[in-house]
Amino acid sequence: MIIVMRKDCSREDIAQVQQRIRQRGLSDHLSQGVERTIIGVLGSIYPELKDELELIPGVMEVIRVTKPYKLSSREFHPDNTVVRVGSVVIGGDEVVVMAGPCSVESEEQLLTAARAVRAAGGRILRGGAFKPRTSPYSFRGMGVEGLRLLARAREETGLPVITEVMQPQDVELVAQYADILQIGARNVQNYMLLDAVGKIKKAVLLKRGFATTYEEWLLSAEYILSAGNEDVILCERGIRTFETYTRNTLDVAAIPVIKKLSHLPVIADPSHATGQWKLVTPVALAAVAAGAHGLEIEVHPEPDKALSDGAQSLTPENFARLMDQVRLVAQALGKRVAGPAPASV
Ligand code: PEP
Ligand code: MN
């Protein structure tokens, strides 16, 4: 249920509504936007509550929200959520590009990639230290040493870093090093992990699973939000369809649909969506054209030698070309790509 307050309501009116909700054993969520002030009600709502609340001064309308997700819904929070990571703003008018290797493999590999990402205009460095791999015999990441290298790359380049966390007991450790914690596609419904990242004060990037509906995805976001962390970014990374030519199928419609249903920023990962480096740029452009707030792209100094996802990794040169094209598409939409355009690439 949401309570839409009148434009001219007073602080006392808002406080009175909140007090009534709490007296009834329910919890409230205030969203004070530029246009409207909305108070969301969470808990088991009884039928008479609507009438009770409508009698309070300053209340314009009380509307039942039938969707199962509340805090992640547009109804509860009409204005866009903007996630700030250092000086980078995700969810505003600028397209933010996060890029780097699939896995952190060595200091040299990571620093070379990080410098290339920064030079081409990427704003956030990605790199996996704990890697979810389909086969247990594949490279599973450098672990803590990988986190240390990410911190070292941030120190040198000034780029904030994003890295995946796979289990609740690692959340504190990963949060000591990372600026954004990534929840991978395989863990989108790992509810203990979602609870754990909900309790920290760092931004979280929540990937869509291979077979997650929009509603399930937003309910996963709801776990993080309801645990107290409002800095959630969603990432469409392709879903599994009958097509096997590409690794996954990027659901382009997810971008405008999620922007309609939710206030959370939504970015796209064309690398895992396609699995093939030649397809990364065209699919990235489609995502930006569809309104994505950003992109996550895999870049490796030597894709042939990558320990994971080499086939979908861009060389630094190809990443710079992608950035040039992303700028053109953003411009066509009246947007910008975050950060200064490189002088020459
Ligand atoms: C990744 O970003 O390296 C990754 C494993 O992605 P996903 O969880 O989308 O497969
Ligand atoms: Mn990868």
XYZ file of C-alpha atoms in Angstrom, residues 46-185:
140
model
C -6.003 -5.122 6.815
C -8.929 -3.804 4.734
C -9.915 -0.874 6.985
C -6.444 0.656 6.926
C -7.106 2.499 3.649
C -10.070 4.388 5.122
C -8.206 5.100 8.360
C -5.257 6.638 6.577
C -7.346 8.657 4.167
C -8.763 10.596 7.124
C -5.359 11.925 8.167
C -4.724 15.552 7.089
C -2.350 15.914 4.145
C -3.214 12.524 2.660
C -4.283 12.755 -0.973
C -4.751 9.119 -1.897
C -4.141 5.617 -0.576
C -3.411 2.989 -3.221
C -2.979 -0.748 -2.797
C 0.156 -2.141 -4.448
C -0.673 -5.587 -5.688
C 2.833 -6.435 -6.902
C 4.746 -8.721 -4.531
C 7.831 -6.500 -4.611
C 7.382 -3.167 -2.887
C 10.624 -1.309 -2.128
C 11.969 -2.054 -5.600
C 8.745 -0.875 -7.273
C 8.178 2.449 -9.007
C 4.996 2.872 -6.970
C 6.920 3.004 -3.695
C 9.666 5.185 -5.110
C 8.582 7.215 -8.168
C 11.938 8.992 -8.678
C 14.910 7.149 -10.158
C 17.417 5.819 -7.670
C 20.861 7.157 -8.314
C 23.769 5.113 -6.980
C 26.935 7.063 -6.203
C 30.275 5.302 -6.166
C 32.985 7.871 -5.456
C 32.468 10.474 -8.150
C 30.646 8.047 -10.471
C 26.865 8.376 -10.669
C 24.900 5.346 -11.892
C 21.244 5.822 -12.774
C 21.418 9.427 -13.957
C 21.566 10.748 -17.514
C 25.100 9.561 -18.153
C 25.991 6.106 -19.425
C 28.565 4.513 -17.095
C 30.904 1.875 -18.479
C 32.422 -0.744 -16.171
C 35.102 -2.845 -17.822
C 38.026 -5.136 -17.152
C 38.997 -8.776 -17.257
C 36.623 -11.591 -16.416
C 39.164 -12.826 -13.828
C 42.058 -11.128 -12.118
C 45.022 -13.254 -13.235
C 48.166 -11.314 -12.329
C 49.287 -7.819 -11.407
C 50.547 -7.168 -14.909
C 47.374 -8.436 -16.594
C 45.095 -6.408 -14.324
C 47.089 -3.176 -14.457
C 47.398 -3.343 -18.243
C 43.649 -3.864 -18.546
C 42.880 -1.147 -15.980
C 45.042 1.434 -17.762
C 43.387 0.585 -21.080
C 39.907 0.820 -19.545
C 40.665 4.223 -18.082
C 42.327 5.520 -21.239
C 39.271 4.634 -23.315
C 36.845 6.281 -20.889
C 35.683 3.390 -18.677
C 34.743 4.635 -15.196
C 34.756 1.453 -13.126
C 37.174 -1.482 -13.218
C 35.767 -4.991 -13.129
C 37.671 -8.165 -12.273
C 36.654 -11.449 -10.660
C 38.609 -12.772 -7.676
C 36.072 -15.439 -6.669
C 34.817 -17.024 -9.864
C 31.693 -19.138 -10.251
C 32.675 -21.712 -12.883
C 30.497 -24.337 -14.487
C 33.294 -26.896 -14.174
C 35.184 -27.360 -10.902
C 38.338 -27.962 -12.959
C 38.283 -24.472 -14.499
C 40.226 -21.533 -13.028
C 38.262 -20.397 -9.983
C 39.981 -17.100 -9.317
C 42.855 -15.826 -7.195
C 40.707 -15.194 -4.117
C 42.045 -12.663 -1.594
C 45.170 -12.047 -3.664
C 42.879 -11.002 -6.521
C 41.109 -8.549 -4.212
C 44.472 -7.057 -3.220
C 45.401 -6.590 -6.855
C 42.083 -4.855 -7.527
C 42.785 -2.428 -4.676
C 46.255 -1.844 -6.123
C 44.766 -1.136 -9.585
C 42.303 1.318 -8.037
C 45.156 3.071 -6.271
C 47.029 3.491 -9.530
C 44.176 4.384 -11.870
C 41.666 5.994 -9.520
C 38.947 3.717 -10.914
C 36.519 2.262 -8.348
C 36.349 -1.539 -8.543
C 33.560 -4.090 -8.857
C 34.024 -7.757 -8.046
C 31.827 -10.761 -7.364
C 31.023 -12.183 -3.956
C 29.766 -15.772 -3.898
C 28.976 -16.612 -0.304
C 27.641 -14.759 2.747
C 30.762 -15.418 4.812
C 32.903 -13.552 2.250
C 30.786 -10.400 2.132
C 32.713 -8.542 4.820
C 36.060 -9.424 3.276
C 35.055 -8.489 -0.278
C 33.492 -5.241 0.984
C 36.865 -4.262 2.482
C 38.338 -4.130 -1.010
C 35.493 -3.539 -3.481
C 33.486 -0.404 -4.213
C 30.631 -2.411 -5.745
C 29.825 -6.025 -4.854
C 28.548 -8.113 -7.738
C 26.003 -10.870 -7.255
C 26.381 -13.185 -10.233
C 23.650 -14.739 -12.355
